[in-house]
mmCIF file of C-alpha atoms (C1' of nucleotides) in Angstrom:
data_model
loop_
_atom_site.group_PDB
_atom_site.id
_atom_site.type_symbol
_atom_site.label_atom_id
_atom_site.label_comp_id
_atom_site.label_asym_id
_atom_site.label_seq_id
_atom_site.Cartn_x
_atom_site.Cartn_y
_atom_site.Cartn_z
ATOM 1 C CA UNK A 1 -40.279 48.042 51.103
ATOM 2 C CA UNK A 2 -37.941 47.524 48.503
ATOM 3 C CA UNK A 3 -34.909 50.245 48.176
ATOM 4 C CA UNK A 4 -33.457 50.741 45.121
ATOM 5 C CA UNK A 5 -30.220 52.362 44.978
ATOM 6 C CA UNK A 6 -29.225 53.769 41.734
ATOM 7 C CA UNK A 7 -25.964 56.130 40.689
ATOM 8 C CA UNK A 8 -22.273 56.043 39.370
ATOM 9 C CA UNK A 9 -19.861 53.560 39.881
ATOM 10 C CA UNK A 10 -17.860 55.548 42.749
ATOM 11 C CA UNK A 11 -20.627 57.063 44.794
ATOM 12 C CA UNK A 12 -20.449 55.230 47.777
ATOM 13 C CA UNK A 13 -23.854 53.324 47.101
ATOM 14 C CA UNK A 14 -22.461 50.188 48.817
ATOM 15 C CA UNK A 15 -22.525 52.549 52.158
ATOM 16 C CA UNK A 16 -25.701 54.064 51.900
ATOM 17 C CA UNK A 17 -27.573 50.055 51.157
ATOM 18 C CA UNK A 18 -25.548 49.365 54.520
ATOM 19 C CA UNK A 19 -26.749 51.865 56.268
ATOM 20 C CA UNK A 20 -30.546 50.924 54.954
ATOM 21 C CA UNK A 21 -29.806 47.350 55.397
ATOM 22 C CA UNK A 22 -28.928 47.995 59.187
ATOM 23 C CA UNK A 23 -31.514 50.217 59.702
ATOM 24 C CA UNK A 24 -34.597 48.473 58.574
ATOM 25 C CA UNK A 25 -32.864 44.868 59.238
ATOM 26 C CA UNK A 26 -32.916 44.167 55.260
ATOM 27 C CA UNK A 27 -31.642 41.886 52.862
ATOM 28 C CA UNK A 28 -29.423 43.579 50.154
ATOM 29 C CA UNK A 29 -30.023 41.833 46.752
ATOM 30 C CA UNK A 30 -26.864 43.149 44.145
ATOM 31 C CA UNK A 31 -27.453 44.220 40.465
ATOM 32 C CA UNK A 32 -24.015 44.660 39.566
ATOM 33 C CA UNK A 33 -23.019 42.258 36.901
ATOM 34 C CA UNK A 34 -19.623 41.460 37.677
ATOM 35 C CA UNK A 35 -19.714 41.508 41.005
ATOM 36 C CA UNK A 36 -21.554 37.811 40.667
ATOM 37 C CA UNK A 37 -18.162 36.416 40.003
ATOM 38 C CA UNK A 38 -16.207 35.363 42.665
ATOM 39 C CA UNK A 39 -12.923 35.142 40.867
ATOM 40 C CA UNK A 40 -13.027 39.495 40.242
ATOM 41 C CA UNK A 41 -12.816 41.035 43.396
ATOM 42 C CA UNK A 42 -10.270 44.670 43.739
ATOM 43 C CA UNK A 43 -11.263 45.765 40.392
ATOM 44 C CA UNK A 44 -15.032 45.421 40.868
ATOM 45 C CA UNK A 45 -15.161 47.766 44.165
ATOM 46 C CA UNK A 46 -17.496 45.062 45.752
ATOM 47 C CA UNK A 47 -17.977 44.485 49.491
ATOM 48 C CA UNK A 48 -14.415 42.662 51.186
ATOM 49 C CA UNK A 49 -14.900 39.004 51.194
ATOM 50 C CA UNK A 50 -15.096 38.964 55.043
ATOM 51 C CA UNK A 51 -17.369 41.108 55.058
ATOM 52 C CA UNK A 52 -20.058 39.118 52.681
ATOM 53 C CA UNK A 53 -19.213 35.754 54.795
ATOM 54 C CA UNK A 54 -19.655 37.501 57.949
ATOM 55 C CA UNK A 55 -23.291 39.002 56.339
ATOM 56 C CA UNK A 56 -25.810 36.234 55.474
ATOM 57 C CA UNK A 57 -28.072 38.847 54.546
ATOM 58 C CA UNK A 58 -25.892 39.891 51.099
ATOM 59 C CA UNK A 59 -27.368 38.202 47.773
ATOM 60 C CA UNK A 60 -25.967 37.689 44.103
ATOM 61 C CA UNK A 61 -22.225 38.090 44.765
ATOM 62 C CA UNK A 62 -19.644 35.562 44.603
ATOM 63 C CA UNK A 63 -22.235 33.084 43.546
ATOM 64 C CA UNK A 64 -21.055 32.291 39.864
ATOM 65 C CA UNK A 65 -17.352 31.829 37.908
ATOM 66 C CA UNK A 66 -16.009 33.752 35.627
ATOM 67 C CA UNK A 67 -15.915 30.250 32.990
ATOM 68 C CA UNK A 68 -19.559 30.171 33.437
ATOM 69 C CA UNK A 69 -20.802 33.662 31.944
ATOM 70 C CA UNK A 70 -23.737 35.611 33.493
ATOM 71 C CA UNK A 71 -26.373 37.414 31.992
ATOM 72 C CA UNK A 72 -29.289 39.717 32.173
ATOM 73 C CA UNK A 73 -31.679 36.512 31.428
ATOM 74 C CA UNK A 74 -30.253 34.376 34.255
ATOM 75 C CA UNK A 75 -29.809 37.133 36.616
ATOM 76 C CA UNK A 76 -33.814 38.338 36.122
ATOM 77 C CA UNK A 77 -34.501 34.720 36.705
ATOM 78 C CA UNK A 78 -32.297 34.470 39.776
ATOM 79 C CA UNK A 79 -33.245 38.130 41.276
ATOM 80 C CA UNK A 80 -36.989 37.848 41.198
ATOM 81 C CA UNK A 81 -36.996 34.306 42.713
ATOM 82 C CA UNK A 82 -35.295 36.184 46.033
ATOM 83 C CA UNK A 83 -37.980 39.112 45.641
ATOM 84 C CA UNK A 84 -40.681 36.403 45.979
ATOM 85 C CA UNK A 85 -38.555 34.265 48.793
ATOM 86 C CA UNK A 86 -38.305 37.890 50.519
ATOM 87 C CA UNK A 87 -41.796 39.781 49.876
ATOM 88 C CA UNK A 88 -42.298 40.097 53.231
ATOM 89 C CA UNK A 89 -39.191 41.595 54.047
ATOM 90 C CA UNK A 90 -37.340 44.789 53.452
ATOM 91 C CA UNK A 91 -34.949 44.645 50.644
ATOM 92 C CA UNK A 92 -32.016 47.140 49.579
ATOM 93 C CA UNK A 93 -31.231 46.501 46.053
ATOM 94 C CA UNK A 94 -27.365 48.483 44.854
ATOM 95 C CA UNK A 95 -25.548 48.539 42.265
ATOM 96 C CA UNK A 96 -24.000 49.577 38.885
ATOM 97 C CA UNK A 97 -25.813 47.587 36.082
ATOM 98 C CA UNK A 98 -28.943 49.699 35.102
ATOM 99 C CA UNK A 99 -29.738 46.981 32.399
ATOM 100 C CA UNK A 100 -30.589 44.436 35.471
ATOM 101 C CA UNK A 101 -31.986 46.800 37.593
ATOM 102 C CA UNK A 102 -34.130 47.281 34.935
ATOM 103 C CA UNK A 103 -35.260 43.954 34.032
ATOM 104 C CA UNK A 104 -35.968 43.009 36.900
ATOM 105 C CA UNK A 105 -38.518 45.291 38.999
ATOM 106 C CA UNK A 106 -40.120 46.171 34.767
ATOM 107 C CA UNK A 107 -41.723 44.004 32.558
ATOM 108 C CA UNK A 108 -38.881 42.630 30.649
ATOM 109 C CA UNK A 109 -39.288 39.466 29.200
ATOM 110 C CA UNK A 110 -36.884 36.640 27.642
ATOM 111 C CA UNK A 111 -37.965 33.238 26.802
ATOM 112 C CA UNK A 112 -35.588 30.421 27.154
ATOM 113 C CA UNK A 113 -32.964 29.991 23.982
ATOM 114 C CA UNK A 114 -29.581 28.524 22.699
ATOM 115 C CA UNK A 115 -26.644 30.882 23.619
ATOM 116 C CA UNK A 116 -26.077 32.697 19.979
ATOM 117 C CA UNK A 117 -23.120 31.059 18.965
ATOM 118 C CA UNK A 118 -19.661 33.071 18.719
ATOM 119 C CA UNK A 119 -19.552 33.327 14.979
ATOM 120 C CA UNK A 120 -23.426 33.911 14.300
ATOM 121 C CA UNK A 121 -23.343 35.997 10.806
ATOM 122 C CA UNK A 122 -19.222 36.658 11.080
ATOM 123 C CA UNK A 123 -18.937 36.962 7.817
ATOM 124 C CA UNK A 124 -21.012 39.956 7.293
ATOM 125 C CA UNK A 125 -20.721 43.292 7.179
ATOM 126 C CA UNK A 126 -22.548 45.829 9.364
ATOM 127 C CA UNK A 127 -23.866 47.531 6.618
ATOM 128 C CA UNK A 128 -24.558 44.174 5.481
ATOM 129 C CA UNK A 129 -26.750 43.175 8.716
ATOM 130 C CA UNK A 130 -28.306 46.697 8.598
ATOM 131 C CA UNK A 131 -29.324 45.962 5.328
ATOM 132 C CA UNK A 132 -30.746 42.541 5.991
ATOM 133 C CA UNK A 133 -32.735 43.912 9.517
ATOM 134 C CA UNK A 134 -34.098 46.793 7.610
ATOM 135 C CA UNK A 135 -36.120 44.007 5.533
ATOM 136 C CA UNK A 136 -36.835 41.596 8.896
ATOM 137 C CA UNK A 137 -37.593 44.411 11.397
ATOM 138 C CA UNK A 138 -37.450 48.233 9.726
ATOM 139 C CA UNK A 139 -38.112 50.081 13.298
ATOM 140 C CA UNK A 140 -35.557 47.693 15.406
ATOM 141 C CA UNK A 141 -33.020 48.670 12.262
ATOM 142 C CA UNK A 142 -33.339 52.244 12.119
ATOM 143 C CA UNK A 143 -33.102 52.406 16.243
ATOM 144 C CA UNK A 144 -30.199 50.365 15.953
ATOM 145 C CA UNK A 145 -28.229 52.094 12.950
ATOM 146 C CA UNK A 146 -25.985 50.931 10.823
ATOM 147 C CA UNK A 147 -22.890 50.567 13.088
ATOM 148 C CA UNK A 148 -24.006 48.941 16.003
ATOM 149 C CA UNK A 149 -22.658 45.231 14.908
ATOM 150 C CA UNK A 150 -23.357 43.338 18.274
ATOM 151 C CA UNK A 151 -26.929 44.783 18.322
ATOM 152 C CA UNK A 152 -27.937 44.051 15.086
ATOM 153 C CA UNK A 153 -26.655 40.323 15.071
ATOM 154 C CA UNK A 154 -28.744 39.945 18.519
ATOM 155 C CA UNK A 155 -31.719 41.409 16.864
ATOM 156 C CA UNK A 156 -31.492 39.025 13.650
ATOM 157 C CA UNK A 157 -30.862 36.011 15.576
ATOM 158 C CA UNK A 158 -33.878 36.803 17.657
ATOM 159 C CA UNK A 159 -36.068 37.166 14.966
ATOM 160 C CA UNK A 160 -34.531 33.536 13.766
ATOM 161 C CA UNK A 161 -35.133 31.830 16.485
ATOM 162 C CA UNK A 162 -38.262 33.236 18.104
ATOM 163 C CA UNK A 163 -39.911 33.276 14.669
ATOM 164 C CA UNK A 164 -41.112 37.029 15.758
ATOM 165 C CA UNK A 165 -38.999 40.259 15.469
ATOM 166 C CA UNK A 166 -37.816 41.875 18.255
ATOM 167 C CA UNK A 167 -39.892 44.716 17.808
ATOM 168 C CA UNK A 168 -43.158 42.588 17.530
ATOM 169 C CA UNK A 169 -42.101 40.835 21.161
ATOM 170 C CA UNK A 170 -41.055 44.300 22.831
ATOM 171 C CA UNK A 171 -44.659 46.013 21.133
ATOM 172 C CA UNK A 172 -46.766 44.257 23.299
ATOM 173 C CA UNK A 173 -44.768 45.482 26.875
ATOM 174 C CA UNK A 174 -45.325 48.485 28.991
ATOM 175 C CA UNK A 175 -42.673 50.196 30.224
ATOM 176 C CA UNK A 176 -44.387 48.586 33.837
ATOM 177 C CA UNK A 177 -43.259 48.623 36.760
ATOM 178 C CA UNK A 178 -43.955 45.135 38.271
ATOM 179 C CA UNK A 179 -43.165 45.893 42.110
ATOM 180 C CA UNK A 180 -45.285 47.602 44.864
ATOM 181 C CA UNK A 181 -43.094 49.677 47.713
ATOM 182 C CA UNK A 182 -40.265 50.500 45.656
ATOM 183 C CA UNK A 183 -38.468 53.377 46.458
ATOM 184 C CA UNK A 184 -35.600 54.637 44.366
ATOM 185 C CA UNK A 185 -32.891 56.630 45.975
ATOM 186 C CA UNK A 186 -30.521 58.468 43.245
ATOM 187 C CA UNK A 187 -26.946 59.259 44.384
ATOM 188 C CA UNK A 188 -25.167 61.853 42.166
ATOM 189 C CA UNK A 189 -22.186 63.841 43.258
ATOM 190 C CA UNK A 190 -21.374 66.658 41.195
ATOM 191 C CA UNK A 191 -19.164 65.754 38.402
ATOM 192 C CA UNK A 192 -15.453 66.957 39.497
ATOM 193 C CA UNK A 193 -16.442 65.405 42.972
ATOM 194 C CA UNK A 194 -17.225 61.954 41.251
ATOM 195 C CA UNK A 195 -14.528 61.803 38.925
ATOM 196 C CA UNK A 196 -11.645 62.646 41.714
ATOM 197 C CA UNK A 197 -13.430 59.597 43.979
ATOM 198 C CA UNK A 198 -12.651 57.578 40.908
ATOM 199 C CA UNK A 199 -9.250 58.370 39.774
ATOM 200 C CA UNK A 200 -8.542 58.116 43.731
ATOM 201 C CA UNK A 201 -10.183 54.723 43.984
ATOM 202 C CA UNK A 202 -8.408 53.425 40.899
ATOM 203 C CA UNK A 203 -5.101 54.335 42.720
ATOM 204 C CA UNK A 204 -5.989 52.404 45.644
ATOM 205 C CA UNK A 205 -7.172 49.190 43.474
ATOM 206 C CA UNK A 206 -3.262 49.667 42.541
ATOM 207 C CA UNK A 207 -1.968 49.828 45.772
ATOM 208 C CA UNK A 208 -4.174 46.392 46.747
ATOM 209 C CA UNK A 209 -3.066 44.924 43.743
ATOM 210 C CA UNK A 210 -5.079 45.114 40.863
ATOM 211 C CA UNK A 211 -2.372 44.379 38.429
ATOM 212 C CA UNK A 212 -2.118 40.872 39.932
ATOM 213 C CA UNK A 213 -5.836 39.921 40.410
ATOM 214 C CA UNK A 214 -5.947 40.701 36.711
ATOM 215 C CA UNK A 215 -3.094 39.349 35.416
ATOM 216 C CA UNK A 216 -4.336 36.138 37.001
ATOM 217 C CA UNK A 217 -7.894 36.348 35.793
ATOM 218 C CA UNK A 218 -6.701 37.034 32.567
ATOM 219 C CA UNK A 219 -4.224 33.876 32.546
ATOM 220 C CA UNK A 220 -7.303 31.932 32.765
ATOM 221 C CA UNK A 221 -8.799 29.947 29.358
ATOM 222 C CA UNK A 222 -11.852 31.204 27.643
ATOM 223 C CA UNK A 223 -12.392 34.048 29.802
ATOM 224 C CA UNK A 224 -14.309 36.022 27.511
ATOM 225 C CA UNK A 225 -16.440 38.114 30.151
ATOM 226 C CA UNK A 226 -12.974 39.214 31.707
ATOM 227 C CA UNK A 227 -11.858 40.640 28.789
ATOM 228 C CA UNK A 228 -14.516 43.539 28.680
ATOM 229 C CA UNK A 229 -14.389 44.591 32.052
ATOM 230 C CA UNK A 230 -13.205 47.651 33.308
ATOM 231 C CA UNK A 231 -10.237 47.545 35.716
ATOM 232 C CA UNK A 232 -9.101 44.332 33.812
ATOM 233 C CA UNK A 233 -9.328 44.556 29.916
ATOM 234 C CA UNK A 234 -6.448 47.520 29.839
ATOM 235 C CA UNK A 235 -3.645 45.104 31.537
ATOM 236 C CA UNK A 236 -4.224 43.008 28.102
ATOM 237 C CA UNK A 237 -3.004 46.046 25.885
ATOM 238 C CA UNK A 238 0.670 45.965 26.560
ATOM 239 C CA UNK A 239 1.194 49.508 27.816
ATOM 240 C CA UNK A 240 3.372 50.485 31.224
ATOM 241 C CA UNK A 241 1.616 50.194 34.671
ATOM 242 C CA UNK A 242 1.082 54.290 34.600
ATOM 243 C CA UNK A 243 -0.439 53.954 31.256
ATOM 244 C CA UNK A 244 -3.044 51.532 32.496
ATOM 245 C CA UNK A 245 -3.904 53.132 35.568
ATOM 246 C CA UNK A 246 -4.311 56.329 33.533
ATOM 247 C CA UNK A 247 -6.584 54.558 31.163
ATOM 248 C CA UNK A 248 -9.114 53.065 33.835
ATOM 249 C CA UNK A 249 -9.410 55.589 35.328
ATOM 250 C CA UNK A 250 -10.566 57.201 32.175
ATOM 251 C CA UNK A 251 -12.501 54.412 31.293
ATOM 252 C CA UNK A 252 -14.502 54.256 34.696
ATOM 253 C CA UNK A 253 -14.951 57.774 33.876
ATOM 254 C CA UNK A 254 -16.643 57.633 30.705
ATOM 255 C CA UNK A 255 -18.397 54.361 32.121
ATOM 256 C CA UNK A 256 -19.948 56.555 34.653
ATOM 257 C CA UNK A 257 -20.792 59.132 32.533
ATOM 258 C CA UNK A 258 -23.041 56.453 30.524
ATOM 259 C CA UNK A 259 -24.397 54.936 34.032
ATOM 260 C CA UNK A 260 -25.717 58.940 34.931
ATOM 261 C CA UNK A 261 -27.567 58.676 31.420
ATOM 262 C CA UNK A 262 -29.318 55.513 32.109
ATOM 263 C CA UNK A 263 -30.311 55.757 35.279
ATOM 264 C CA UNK A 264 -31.608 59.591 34.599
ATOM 265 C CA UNK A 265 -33.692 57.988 31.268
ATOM 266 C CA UNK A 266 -34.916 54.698 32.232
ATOM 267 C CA UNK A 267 -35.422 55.419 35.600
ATOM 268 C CA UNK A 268 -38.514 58.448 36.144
ATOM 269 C CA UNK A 269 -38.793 58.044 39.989
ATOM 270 C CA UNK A 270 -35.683 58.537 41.015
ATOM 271 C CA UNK A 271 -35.114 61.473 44.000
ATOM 272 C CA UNK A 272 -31.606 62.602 43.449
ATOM 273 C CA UNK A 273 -29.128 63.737 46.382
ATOM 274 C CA UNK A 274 -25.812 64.795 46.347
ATOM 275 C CA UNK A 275 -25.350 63.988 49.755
ATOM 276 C CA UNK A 276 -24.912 60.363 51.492
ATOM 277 C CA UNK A 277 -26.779 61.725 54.320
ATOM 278 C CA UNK A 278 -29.510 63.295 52.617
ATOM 279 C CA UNK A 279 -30.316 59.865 50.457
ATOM 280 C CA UNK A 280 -30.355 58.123 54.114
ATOM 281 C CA UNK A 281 -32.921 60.562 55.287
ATOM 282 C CA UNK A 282 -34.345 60.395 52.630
ATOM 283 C CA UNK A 283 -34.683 56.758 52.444
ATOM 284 C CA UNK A 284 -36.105 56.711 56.135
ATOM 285 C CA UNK A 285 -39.197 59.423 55.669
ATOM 286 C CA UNK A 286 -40.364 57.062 53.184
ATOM 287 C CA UNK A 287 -40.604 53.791 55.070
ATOM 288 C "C1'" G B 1 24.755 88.895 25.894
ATOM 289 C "C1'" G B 2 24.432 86.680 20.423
ATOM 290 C "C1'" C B 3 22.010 83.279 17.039
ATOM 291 C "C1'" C B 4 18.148 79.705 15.797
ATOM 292 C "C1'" C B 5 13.304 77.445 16.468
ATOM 293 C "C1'" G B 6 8.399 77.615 18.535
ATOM 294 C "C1'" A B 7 3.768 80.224 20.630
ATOM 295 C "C1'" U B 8 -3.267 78.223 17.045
ATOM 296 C "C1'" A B 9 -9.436 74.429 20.986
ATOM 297 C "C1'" G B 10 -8.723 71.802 27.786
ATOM 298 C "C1'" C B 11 -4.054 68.771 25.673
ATOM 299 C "C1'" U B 12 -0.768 67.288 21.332
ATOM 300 C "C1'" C B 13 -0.430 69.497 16.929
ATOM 301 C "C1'" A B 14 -1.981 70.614 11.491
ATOM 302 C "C1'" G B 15 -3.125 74.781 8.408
ATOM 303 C "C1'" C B 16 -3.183 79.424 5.291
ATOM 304 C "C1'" A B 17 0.214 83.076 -2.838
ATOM 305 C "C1'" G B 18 -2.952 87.149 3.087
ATOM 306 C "C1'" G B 19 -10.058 86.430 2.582
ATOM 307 C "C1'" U B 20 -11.089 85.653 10.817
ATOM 308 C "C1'" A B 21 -9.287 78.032 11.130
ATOM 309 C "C1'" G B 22 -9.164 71.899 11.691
ATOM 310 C "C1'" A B 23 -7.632 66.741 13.241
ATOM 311 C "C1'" G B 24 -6.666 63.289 17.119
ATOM 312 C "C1'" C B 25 -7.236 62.895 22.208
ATOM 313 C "C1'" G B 26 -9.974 64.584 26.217
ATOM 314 C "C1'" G B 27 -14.859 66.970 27.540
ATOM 315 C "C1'" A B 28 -20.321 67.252 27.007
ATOM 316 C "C1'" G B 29 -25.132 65.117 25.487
ATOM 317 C "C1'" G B 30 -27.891 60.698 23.882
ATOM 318 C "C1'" A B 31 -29.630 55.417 22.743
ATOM 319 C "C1'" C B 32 -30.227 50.883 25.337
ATOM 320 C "C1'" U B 33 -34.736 43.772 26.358
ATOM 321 C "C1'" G B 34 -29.826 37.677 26.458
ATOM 322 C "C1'" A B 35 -21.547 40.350 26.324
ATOM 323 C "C1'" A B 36 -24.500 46.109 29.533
ATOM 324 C "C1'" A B 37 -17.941 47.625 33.319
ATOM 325 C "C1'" A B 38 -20.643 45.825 26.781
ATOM 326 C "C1'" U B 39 -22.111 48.121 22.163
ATOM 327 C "C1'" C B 40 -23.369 52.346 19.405
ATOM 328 C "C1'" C B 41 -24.858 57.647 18.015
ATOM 329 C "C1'" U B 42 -24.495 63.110 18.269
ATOM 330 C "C1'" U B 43 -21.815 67.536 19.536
ATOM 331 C "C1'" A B 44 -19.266 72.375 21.340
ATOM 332 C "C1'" U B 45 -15.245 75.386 21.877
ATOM 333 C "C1'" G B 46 -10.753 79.627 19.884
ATOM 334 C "C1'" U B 47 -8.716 87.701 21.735
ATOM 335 C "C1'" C B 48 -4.721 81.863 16.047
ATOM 336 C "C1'" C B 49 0.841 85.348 22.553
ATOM 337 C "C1'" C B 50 0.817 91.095 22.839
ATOM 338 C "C1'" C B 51 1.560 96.131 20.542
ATOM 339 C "C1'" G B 52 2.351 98.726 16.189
ATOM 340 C "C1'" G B 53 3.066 98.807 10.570
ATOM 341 C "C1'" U B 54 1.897 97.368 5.329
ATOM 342 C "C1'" U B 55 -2.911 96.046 3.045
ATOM 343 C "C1'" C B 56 -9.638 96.815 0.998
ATOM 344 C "C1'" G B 57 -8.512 92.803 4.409
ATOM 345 C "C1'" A B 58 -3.293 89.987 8.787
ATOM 346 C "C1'" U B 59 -3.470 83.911 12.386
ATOM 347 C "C1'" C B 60 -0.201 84.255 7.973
ATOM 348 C "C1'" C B 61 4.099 89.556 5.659
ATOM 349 C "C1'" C B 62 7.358 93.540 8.344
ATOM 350 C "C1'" G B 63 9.148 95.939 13.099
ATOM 351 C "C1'" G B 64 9.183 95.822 18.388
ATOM 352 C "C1'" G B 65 7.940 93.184 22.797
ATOM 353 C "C1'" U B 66 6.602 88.890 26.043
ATOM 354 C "C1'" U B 67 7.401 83.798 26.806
ATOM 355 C "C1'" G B 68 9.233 78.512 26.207
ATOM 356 C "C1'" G B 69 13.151 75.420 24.171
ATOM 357 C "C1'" G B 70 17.993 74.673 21.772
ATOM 358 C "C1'" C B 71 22.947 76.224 20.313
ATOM 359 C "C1'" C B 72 27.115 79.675 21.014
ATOM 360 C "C1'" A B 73 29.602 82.783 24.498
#
RNA sequence: GGCCCGAUAGCUCAGCAGGUAGAGCGGAGGACUGAAAAUCCUUAUGUCCCCGGUUCGAUCCCGGGUUGGGCCA
């Protein structure tokens, strides 16, 4: 059986896939993309590192550096090669990155390509690029509108290299899911309940000592990745320690806010609880 | 106690020769196939502090309150 945990960043999902993990003796497989580097730890909420080195049975974290970016492509790769090593086992999949989750139990596919290089088309405009995808893929252009710069660079270059348009690759997929046994357990506090966990949690990071772990992480060269994650990215804007506590928590907020949508959209069998317990029940009547 | 200034969206404020109002922020909803903790889209709301008066009509003018701040005693 493979459980799929899905909800906010802030909902305890890390305790309900140990509780699963214990109680069906399974592997837990993460789909959280930053909690695959080692060098972010507080602000990424992730499991103590004691804890993973006393658990051989915790996957995908603390594998990777933060010089060495990550990605969806790599981590499909990566994730279904421990599906297959684990089929006959039970499996707890948790995290925050609905984009992974999703590519790797659907049929998402990427073929092998150069990295898009940093100043693909940086000379343009975005009404520019809008203009020039409208002619090379219409449908992928008006999905994308005209203000969406990073999207509509990624869909040009992929109709560059892959000599097809995006649109033309993603026509011939199903929206399939590619895994037997899967059960997906929702968590979803109610809002005013979710957002106090955060702004609570974010104090604690604080206590811990956020500020240094990013300060640090940010002192590092050509940390790109760093520089758009939550928890991190605000100590870089020169504004007093109550100022950037203020403003991740309201970032996590609105980040959660966009996690609730994707999970609810891209996800149709989810069962939704409120309650930690509940999901754990839940999870159990259906093994 | 006297004088002055303010009171408008959840917050900070703009506005109006008198024709029942708008920005930013926050909030809410949405999209999502190689940066996804990213990137982008859409959107709501008001006894314009209260009570009277003038007026065809008052958030705006007048009078009286309430309340916050400042100055003087």
């Amino acid at each position: 059986m493979i459980f799929c945990i899905v909800g906010p960043t802030a909902s305890h999902k890390s305790e309900l896939a140990e509780r699963i993990a214990i109680e069906f003796n399974a592997i837990v497989i993460n789909f959280d993309a930053f909690q695959v580097y080692k060098e972010m730890n507080l602000g990424t909420a992730k499991p103590s590192e004691d804890f993973l080195n006393n658990h051989d049975n915790y996957f995908m974290y603390n594998f990777r550096s933060i010089k060495d970016p990550y990605n969806v492509f790599l981590y499909q790769k990566d994730a279904r090669k421990l599906l297959e090593q684990y089929k006959n086992e039970n499996i707890v999949l948790v995290g925050g990155t609905g984009l992974y989750l999703k590519a790797l139990l659907y049929d998402y596919r990427f073929e092998e390509e150069e990295k898009m290089p940093e100043d693909y088309l940086e000379n343009y405009t975005s009404e520019e690029l809008y203009q020039l995808l409208l002619k090379i893929d219409k449908d992928d252009a008006l999905k994308i509108g005209p203000n969406n710069l990073k999207r509509l660079k990624r869909s040009i270059y992929i109709s560059e290299i892959h000599n097809k348009t995006k649109t033309e690759i993603n026509n011939n997929l199903k929206d399939s899911l590619l895994y037997e046994n899967v059960c997906f357990v929702g968590i979803c506090p109610p809002r005013e309940e979710l957002y106090e966990s955060i702004n609570s949690r974010v104090d604690i990071m604080f206590e811990n000592g956020l500020k240094e772990e990013a300060k640090s992480l940010l002192s590092i060269n050509g940390v790109n990745q760093a520089l758009h994650a939550i928890g991190y990215k605000e100590f870089s804007f020169g504004l007093d320690d109550e100022e950037t506590k203020e403003l991740i928590k309201k970032n996590t907020r609105n980040y959660a806010k966009r996690q609730l949508t994707f999970f609810r959209h891209q996800f149709k069998d989810v069962t939704r609880f409120e309650d930690l317990d509940e999901a754990f029940l839940y999870a159990k009547s259906r093994y």
